[in-house]
Amino acid sequence: MHSTRIDLSSKTRARVIDLLNARLADSLDLQMQAKQAHWNVKGPNFIGLHELFDKLAAELGGHIDDIAERIVALGGVAHGTLQAVAAQSRLDPYPADIADGRAHLDALAAAYAKAGKSVRKAIDEADKAKDADTADLFTGVSRALDKNLWLLEAHLQADR
Ligand SMILES: [Fe+2]
């Protein structure tokens, strides 16, 4: 770890840097999944879904930057390479053989739910490690993931 004048113990910083890198991997994976959906979706709702999926990917970009820069601010190294993400992401692989809008909505909703569950857990873990700022960062990410899960699920729930 790099040294910093931040008044958090090195134990706290080490713990929280690990937490942040784990969620960084999920978030980068999720962003690529949203782009995969943006590019490959087809069907009667094409344009709406194509634009929604791009908006989701762009919004994730902001969270990804916040997470990565918090890691570095705490003296860590942000692991944002494709290789690191592939090794660390806990999301399921995105299906490569789907085209239909509903299939993409289902796949992305499952990925948002899984990423959201881990971020919600990370809020408590950052709190326990005594880093309220990282807990707050995770809380913002969590709220955005929940909101965007709703945008995805709203397309699927009319007939349920
Ligand atoms: Fe595009």
mmCIF file of N, CA and C in Angstrom, residues 25-114:
data_model
loop_
_atom_site.group_PDB
_atom_site.id
_atom_site.type_symbol
_atom_site.label_atom_id
_atom_site.label_comp_id
_atom_site.label_asym_id
_atom_site.label_seq_id
_atom_site.Cartn_x
_atom_site.Cartn_y
_atom_site.Cartn_z
ATOM 1 N N ALA A 25 -14.496 -4.978 -9.850
ATOM 2 C CA ALA A 25 -14.522 -6.054 -10.847
ATOM 3 C C ALA A 25 -15.952 -6.340 -11.287
ATOM 4 N N ASP A 26 -16.862 -6.465 -10.320
ATOM 5 C CA ASP A 26 -18.275 -6.697 -10.669
ATOM 6 C C ASP A 26 -18.814 -5.560 -11.538
ATOM 7 N N SER A 27 -18.473 -4.331 -11.166
ATOM 8 C CA SER A 27 -19.041 -3.169 -11.862
ATOM 9 C C SER A 27 -18.535 -3.074 -13.298
ATOM 10 N N LEU A 28 -17.256 -3.367 -13.500
ATOM 11 C CA LEU A 28 -16.717 -3.355 -14.866
ATOM 12 C C LEU A 28 -17.337 -4.483 -15.689
ATOM 13 N N ASP A 29 -17.495 -5.644 -15.079
ATOM 14 C CA ASP A 29 -18.147 -6.768 -15.754
ATOM 15 C C ASP A 29 -19.581 -6.372 -16.129
ATOM 16 N N LEU A 30 -20.283 -5.766 -15.163
ATOM 17 C CA LEU A 30 -21.676 -5.362 -15.400
ATOM 18 C C LEU A 30 -21.759 -4.336 -16.533
ATOM 19 N N GLN A 31 -20.817 -3.416 -16.569
ATOM 20 C CA GLN A 31 -20.821 -2.416 -17.633
ATOM 21 C C GLN A 31 -20.620 -3.079 -19.006
ATOM 22 N N MET A 32 -19.712 -4.048 -19.072
ATOM 23 C CA MET A 32 -19.508 -4.743 -20.348
ATOM 24 C C MET A 32 -20.751 -5.550 -20.730
ATOM 25 N N GLN A 33 -21.440 -6.096 -19.723
ATOM 26 C CA GLN A 33 -22.665 -6.852 -19.999
ATOM 27 C C GLN A 33 -23.744 -5.925 -20.563
ATOM 28 N N ALA A 34 -23.835 -4.711 -20.008
ATOM 29 C CA ALA A 34 -24.825 -3.745 -20.517
ATOM 30 C C ALA A 34 -24.498 -3.354 -21.961
ATOM 31 N N LYS A 35 -23.220 -3.204 -22.274
ATOM 32 C CA LYS A 35 -22.818 -2.894 -23.648
ATOM 33 C C LYS A 35 -23.113 -4.072 -24.578
ATOM 34 N N GLN A 36 -22.851 -5.275 -24.086
ATOM 35 C CA GLN A 36 -23.143 -6.486 -24.875
ATOM 36 C C GLN A 36 -24.628 -6.496 -25.256
ATOM 37 N N ALA A 37 -25.484 -6.148 -24.264
ATOM 38 C CA ALA A 37 -26.931 -6.096 -24.521
ATOM 39 C C ALA A 37 -27.258 -4.953 -25.484
ATOM 40 N N HIS A 38 -26.641 -3.801 -25.281
ATOM 41 C CA HIS A 38 -26.861 -2.616 -26.135
ATOM 42 C C HIS A 38 -26.580 -2.950 -27.606
ATOM 43 N N TRP A 39 -25.501 -3.666 -27.833
ATOM 44 C CA TRP A 39 -25.111 -3.961 -29.217
ATOM 45 C C TRP A 39 -25.957 -5.062 -29.852
ATOM 46 N N ASN A 40 -26.359 -6.056 -29.070
ATOM 47 C CA ASN A 40 -26.908 -7.276 -29.673
ATOM 48 C C ASN A 40 -28.416 -7.446 -29.560
ATOM 49 N N VAL A 41 -29.082 -6.550 -28.805
ATOM 50 C CA VAL A 41 -30.528 -6.715 -28.647
ATOM 51 C C VAL A 41 -31.236 -6.530 -29.995
ATOM 52 N N LYS A 42 -32.301 -7.323 -30.190
ATOM 53 C CA LYS A 42 -33.136 -7.210 -31.386
ATOM 54 C C LYS A 42 -34.593 -7.402 -30.979
ATOM 55 N N GLY A 43 -35.493 -7.052 -31.883
ATOM 56 C CA GLY A 43 -36.904 -7.275 -31.603
ATOM 57 C C GLY A 43 -37.706 -5.994 -31.648
ATOM 58 N N PRO A 44 -39.037 -6.115 -31.363
ATOM 59 C CA PRO A 44 -39.950 -4.982 -31.550
ATOM 60 C C PRO A 44 -39.627 -3.779 -30.660
ATOM 61 N N ASN A 45 -38.995 -3.999 -29.523
ATOM 62 C CA ASN A 45 -38.651 -2.873 -28.639
ATOM 63 C C ASN A 45 -37.209 -2.435 -28.816
ATOM 64 N N PHE A 46 -36.655 -2.737 -29.978
ATOM 65 C CA PHE A 46 -35.221 -2.509 -30.183
ATOM 66 C C PHE A 46 -34.728 -1.139 -29.731
ATOM 67 N N ILE A 47 -35.320 -0.074 -30.258
ATOM 68 C CA ILE A 47 -34.675 1.224 -30.040
ATOM 69 C C ILE A 47 -34.713 1.641 -28.571
ATOM 70 N N GLY A 48 -35.849 1.364 -27.911
ATOM 71 C CA GLY A 48 -35.944 1.715 -26.483
ATOM 72 C C GLY A 48 -34.928 0.955 -25.658
ATOM 73 N N LEU A 49 -34.799 -0.349 -25.907
ATOM 74 C CA LEU A 49 -33.867 -1.177 -25.131
ATOM 75 C C LEU A 49 -32.419 -0.841 -25.483
ATOM 76 N N HIS A 50 -32.163 -0.668 -26.778
ATOM 77 C CA HIS A 50 -30.813 -0.298 -27.228
ATOM 78 C C HIS A 50 -30.341 0.966 -26.500
ATOM 79 N N GLU A 51 -31.219 1.940 -26.372
ATOM 80 C CA GLU A 51 -30.849 3.203 -25.712
ATOM 81 C C GLU A 51 -30.782 3.039 -24.194
ATOM 82 N N LEU A 52 -31.710 2.279 -23.624
ATOM 83 C CA LEU A 52 -31.681 2.042 -22.174
ATOM 84 C C LEU A 52 -30.373 1.353 -21.762
ATOM 85 N N PHE A 53 -29.987 0.327 -22.495
ATOM 86 C CA PHE A 53 -28.781 -0.435 -22.123
ATOM 87 C C PHE A 53 -27.527 0.445 -22.231
ATOM 88 N N ASP A 54 -27.517 1.352 -23.183
ATOM 89 C CA ASP A 54 -26.361 2.253 -23.298
ATOM 90 C C ASP A 54 -26.324 3.237 -22.135
ATOM 91 N N LYS A 55 -27.498 3.698 -21.733
ATOM 92 C CA LYS A 55 -27.600 4.626 -20.592
ATOM 93 C C LYS A 55 -27.121 3.932 -19.313
ATOM 94 N N LEU A 56 -27.494 2.677 -19.159
ATOM 95 C CA LEU A 56 -27.051 1.917 -17.978
ATOM 96 C C LEU A 56 -25.534 1.786 -17.959
ATOM 97 N N ALA A 57 -24.950 1.480 -19.119
ATOM 98 C CA ALA A 57 -23.494 1.327 -19.197
ATOM 99 C C ALA A 57 -22.799 2.651 -18.866
ATOM 100 N N ALA A 58 -23.351 3.746 -19.377
ATOM 101 C CA ALA A 58 -22.742 5.060 -19.124
ATOM 102 C C ALA A 58 -22.818 5.411 -17.643
ATOM 103 N N GLU A 59 -23.952 5.125 -17.013
ATOM 104 C CA GLU A 59 -24.102 5.443 -15.583
ATOM 105 C C GLU A 59 -23.131 4.620 -14.748
ATOM 106 N N LEU A 60 -22.935 3.371 -15.129
ATOM 107 C CA LEU A 60 -21.967 2.526 -14.415
ATOM 108 C C LEU A 60 -20.566 3.112 -14.504
ATOM 109 N N GLY A 61 -20.270 3.766 -15.630
ATOM 110 C CA GLY A 61 -18.949 4.372 -15.804
ATOM 111 C C GLY A 61 -18.619 5.354 -14.688
ATOM 112 N N GLY A 62 -19.605 6.127 -14.261
ATOM 113 C CA GLY A 62 -19.396 7.073 -13.166
ATOM 114 C C GLY A 62 -19.085 6.365 -11.862
ATOM 115 N N HIS A 63 -19.834 5.310 -11.560
ATOM 116 C CA HIS A 63 -19.611 4.558 -10.314
ATOM 117 C C HIS A 63 -18.250 3.864 -10.344
ATOM 118 N N ILE A 64 -17.905 3.328 -11.502
ATOM 119 C CA ILE A 64 -16.620 2.642 -11.647
ATOM 120 C C ILE A 64 -15.472 3.602 -11.340
ATOM 121 N N ASP A 65 -15.574 4.808 -11.869
ATOM 122 C CA ASP A 65 -14.526 5.803 -11.629
ATOM 123 C C ASP A 65 -14.447 6.174 -10.150
ATOM 124 N N ASP A 66 -15.591 6.342 -9.515
ATOM 125 C CA ASP A 66 -15.610 6.677 -8.075
ATOM 126 C C ASP A 66 -14.976 5.562 -7.250
ATOM 127 N N ILE A 67 -15.314 4.312 -7.563
ATOM 128 C CA ILE A 67 -14.780 3.171 -6.810
ATOM 129 C C ILE A 67 -13.266 3.086 -7.004
ATOM 130 N N ALA A 68 -12.822 3.169 -8.265
ATOM 131 C CA ALA A 68 -11.387 3.039 -8.560
ATOM 132 C C ALA A 68 -10.585 4.163 -7.899
ATOM 133 N N GLU A 69 -11.115 5.372 -7.944
ATOM 134 C CA GLU A 69 -10.361 6.502 -7.388
ATOM 135 C C GLU A 69 -10.361 6.478 -5.859
ATOM 136 N N ARG A 70 -11.388 5.916 -5.254
ATOM 137 C CA ARG A 70 -11.378 5.735 -3.791
ATOM 138 C C ARG A 70 -10.261 4.746 -3.405
ATOM 139 N N ILE A 71 -10.095 3.697 -4.192
ATOM 140 C CA ILE A 71 -9.031 2.716 -3.933
ATOM 141 C C ILE A 71 -7.666 3.413 -3.922
ATOM 142 N N VAL A 72 -7.444 4.226 -4.926
ATOM 143 C CA VAL A 72 -6.142 4.891 -5.052
ATOM 144 C C VAL A 72 -5.976 5.956 -3.965
ATOM 145 N N ALA A 73 -7.057 6.654 -3.635
ATOM 146 C CA ALA A 73 -6.991 7.664 -2.566
ATOM 147 C C ALA A 73 -6.597 7.023 -1.239
ATOM 148 N N LEU A 74 -6.981 5.768 -1.049
ATOM 149 C CA LEU A 74 -6.662 5.066 0.207
ATOM 150 C C LEU A 74 -5.274 4.425 0.163
ATOM 151 N N GLY A 75 -4.566 4.601 -0.941
ATOM 152 C CA GLY A 75 -3.212 4.059 -1.045
ATOM 153 C C GLY A 75 -3.129 2.724 -1.752
ATOM 154 N N GLY A 76 -4.220 2.298 -2.345
ATOM 155 C CA GLY A 76 -4.233 1.002 -3.032
ATOM 156 C C GLY A 76 -3.993 1.116 -4.520
ATOM 157 N N VAL A 77 -4.056 -0.035 -5.176
ATOM 158 C CA VAL A 77 -3.965 -0.102 -6.630
ATOM 159 C C VAL A 77 -5.321 -0.583 -7.148
ATOM 160 N N ALA A 78 -5.906 0.184 -8.057
ATOM 161 C CA ALA A 78 -7.188 -0.206 -8.651
ATOM 162 C C ALA A 78 -6.916 -1.263 -9.729
ATOM 163 N N HIS A 79 -7.527 -2.433 -9.569
ATOM 164 C CA HIS A 79 -7.304 -3.526 -10.527
ATOM 165 C C HIS A 79 -8.414 -3.517 -11.587
ATOM 166 N N GLY A 80 -8.192 -2.733 -12.632
ATOM 167 C CA GLY A 80 -9.217 -2.557 -13.656
ATOM 168 C C GLY A 80 -8.883 -3.168 -14.997
ATOM 169 N N THR A 81 -7.875 -4.062 -15.029
ATOM 170 C CA THR A 81 -7.575 -4.700 -16.315
ATOM 171 C C THR A 81 -8.598 -5.792 -16.606
ATOM 172 N N LEU A 82 -8.730 -6.116 -17.871
ATOM 173 C CA LEU A 82 -9.647 -7.175 -18.286
ATOM 174 C C LEU A 82 -9.324 -8.483 -17.560
ATOM 175 N N GLN A 83 -8.027 -8.768 -17.410
ATOM 176 C CA GLN A 83 -7.603 -10.017 -16.766
ATOM 177 C C GLN A 83 -8.007 -10.035 -15.291
ATOM 178 N N ALA A 84 -7.814 -8.884 -14.616
ATOM 179 C CA ALA A 84 -8.174 -8.808 -13.199
ATOM 180 C C ALA A 84 -9.690 -8.939 -13.027
ATOM 181 N N VAL A 85 -10.426 -8.283 -13.917
ATOM 182 C CA VAL A 85 -11.892 -8.335 -13.837
ATOM 183 C C VAL A 85 -12.385 -9.766 -14.063
ATOM 184 N N ALA A 86 -11.811 -10.429 -15.071
ATOM 185 C CA ALA A 86 -12.238 -11.801 -15.374
ATOM 186 C C ALA A 86 -11.956 -12.723 -14.192
ATOM 187 N N ALA A 87 -10.848 -12.485 -13.498
ATOM 188 C CA ALA A 87 -10.495 -13.342 -12.366
ATOM 189 C C ALA A 87 -11.340 -13.032 -11.135
ATOM 190 N N GLN A 88 -11.730 -11.766 -10.958
ATOM 191 C CA GLN A 88 -12.363 -11.354 -9.688
ATOM 192 C C GLN A 88 -13.874 -11.213 -9.715
ATOM 193 N N SER A 89 -14.460 -10.981 -10.891
ATOM 194 C CA SER A 89 -15.907 -10.732 -10.917
ATOM 195 C C SER A 89 -16.680 -11.942 -10.410
ATOM 196 N N ARG A 90 -17.709 -11.667 -9.622
ATOM 197 C CA ARG A 90 -18.561 -12.746 -9.126
ATOM 198 C C ARG A 90 -19.846 -12.887 -9.945
ATOM 199 N N LEU A 91 -19.974 -12.083 -10.997
ATOM 200 C CA LEU A 91 -21.177 -12.201 -11.826
ATOM 201 C C LEU A 91 -21.099 -13.452 -12.689
ATOM 202 N N ASP A 92 -22.273 -13.949 -13.078
ATOM 203 C CA ASP A 92 -22.301 -15.079 -14.009
ATOM 204 C C ASP A 92 -21.910 -14.571 -15.397
ATOM 205 N N PRO A 93 -21.300 -15.441 -16.210
ATOM 206 C CA PRO A 93 -20.966 -15.025 -17.577
ATOM 207 C C PRO A 93 -22.230 -14.614 -18.332
ATOM 208 N N TYR A 94 -22.142 -13.556 -19.134
ATOM 209 C CA TYR A 94 -23.310 -13.093 -19.887
ATOM 210 C C TYR A 94 -23.564 -14.037 -21.057
ATOM 211 N N PRO A 95 -24.819 -14.446 -21.266
ATOM 212 C CA PRO A 95 -25.089 -15.374 -22.377
ATOM 213 C C PRO A 95 -24.750 -14.740 -23.728
ATOM 214 N N ALA A 96 -24.030 -15.480 -24.548
ATOM 215 C CA ALA A 96 -23.551 -14.932 -25.824
ATOM 216 C C ALA A 96 -24.524 -15.204 -26.960
ATOM 217 N N ASP A 97 -25.562 -16.033 -26.701
ATOM 218 C CA ASP A 97 -26.396 -16.513 -27.806
ATOM 219 C C ASP A 97 -27.823 -15.977 -27.747
ATOM 220 N N ILE A 98 -28.032 -14.819 -27.086
ATOM 221 C CA ILE A 98 -29.398 -14.294 -26.996
ATOM 222 C C ILE A 98 -29.528 -13.048 -27.860
ATOM 223 N N ALA A 99 -30.752 -12.803 -28.353
ATOM 224 C CA ALA A 99 -30.995 -11.617 -29.178
ATOM 225 C C ALA A 99 -32.255 -10.891 -28.715
ATOM 226 N N ASP A 100 -33.275 -11.666 -28.358
ATOM 227 C CA ASP A 100 -34.572 -11.135 -27.983
ATOM 228 C C ASP A 100 -34.487 -10.153 -26.804
ATOM 229 N N GLY A 101 -35.260 -9.093 -26.883
ATOM 230 C CA GLY A 101 -35.233 -8.068 -25.842
ATOM 231 C C GLY A 101 -35.489 -8.625 -24.459
ATOM 232 N N ARG A 102 -36.487 -9.513 -24.349
ATOM 233 C CA ARG A 102 -36.838 -10.066 -23.047
ATOM 234 C C ARG A 102 -35.677 -10.891 -22.463
ATOM 235 N N ALA A 103 -34.985 -11.611 -23.305
ATOM 236 C CA ALA A 103 -33.849 -12.420 -22.838
ATOM 237 C C ALA A 103 -32.730 -11.514 -22.317
ATOM 238 N N HIS A 104 -32.483 -10.400 -23.010
ATOM 239 C CA HIS A 104 -31.461 -9.459 -22.537
ATOM 240 C C HIS A 104 -31.902 -8.797 -21.237
ATOM 241 N N LEU A 105 -33.198 -8.441 -21.140
ATOM 242 C CA LEU A 105 -33.705 -7.841 -19.899
ATOM 243 C C LEU A 105 -33.540 -8.813 -18.735
ATOM 244 N N ASP A 106 -33.864 -10.072 -18.967
ATOM 245 C CA ASP A 106 -33.723 -11.098 -17.921
ATOM 246 C C ASP A 106 -32.264 -11.254 -17.499
ATOM 247 N N ALA A 107 -31.375 -11.342 -18.481
ATOM 248 C CA ALA A 107 -29.959 -11.560 -18.180
ATOM 249 C C ALA A 107 -29.383 -10.366 -17.424
ATOM 250 N N LEU A 108 -29.723 -9.153 -17.873
ATOM 251 C CA LEU A 108 -29.184 -7.958 -17.211
ATOM 252 C C LEU A 108 -29.797 -7.777 -15.822
ATOM 253 N N ALA A 109 -31.097 -8.071 -15.692
ATOM 254 C CA ALA A 109 -31.747 -7.940 -14.377
ATOM 255 C C ALA A 109 -31.083 -8.895 -13.381
ATOM 256 N N ALA A 110 -30.769 -10.101 -13.820
ATOM 257 C CA ALA A 110 -30.099 -11.066 -12.930
ATOM 258 C C ALA A 110 -28.726 -10.543 -12.531
ATOM 259 N N ALA A 111 -28.007 -9.945 -13.478
ATOM 260 C CA ALA A 111 -26.668 -9.421 -13.182
ATOM 261 C C ALA A 111 -26.750 -8.219 -12.241
ATOM 262 N N TYR A 112 -27.714 -7.322 -12.467
ATOM 263 C CA TYR A 112 -27.882 -6.167 -11.565
ATOM 264 C C TYR A 112 -28.239 -6.631 -10.160
ATOM 265 N N ALA A 113 -29.102 -7.641 -10.063
ATOM 266 C CA ALA A 113 -29.499 -8.129 -8.739
ATOM 267 C C ALA A 113 -28.303 -8.715 -8.004
ATOM 268 N N LYS A 114 -27.479 -9.465 -8.722
ATOM 269 C CA LYS A 114 -26.323 -10.104 -8.083
ATOM 270 C C LYS A 114 -25.287 -9.052 -7.657
#
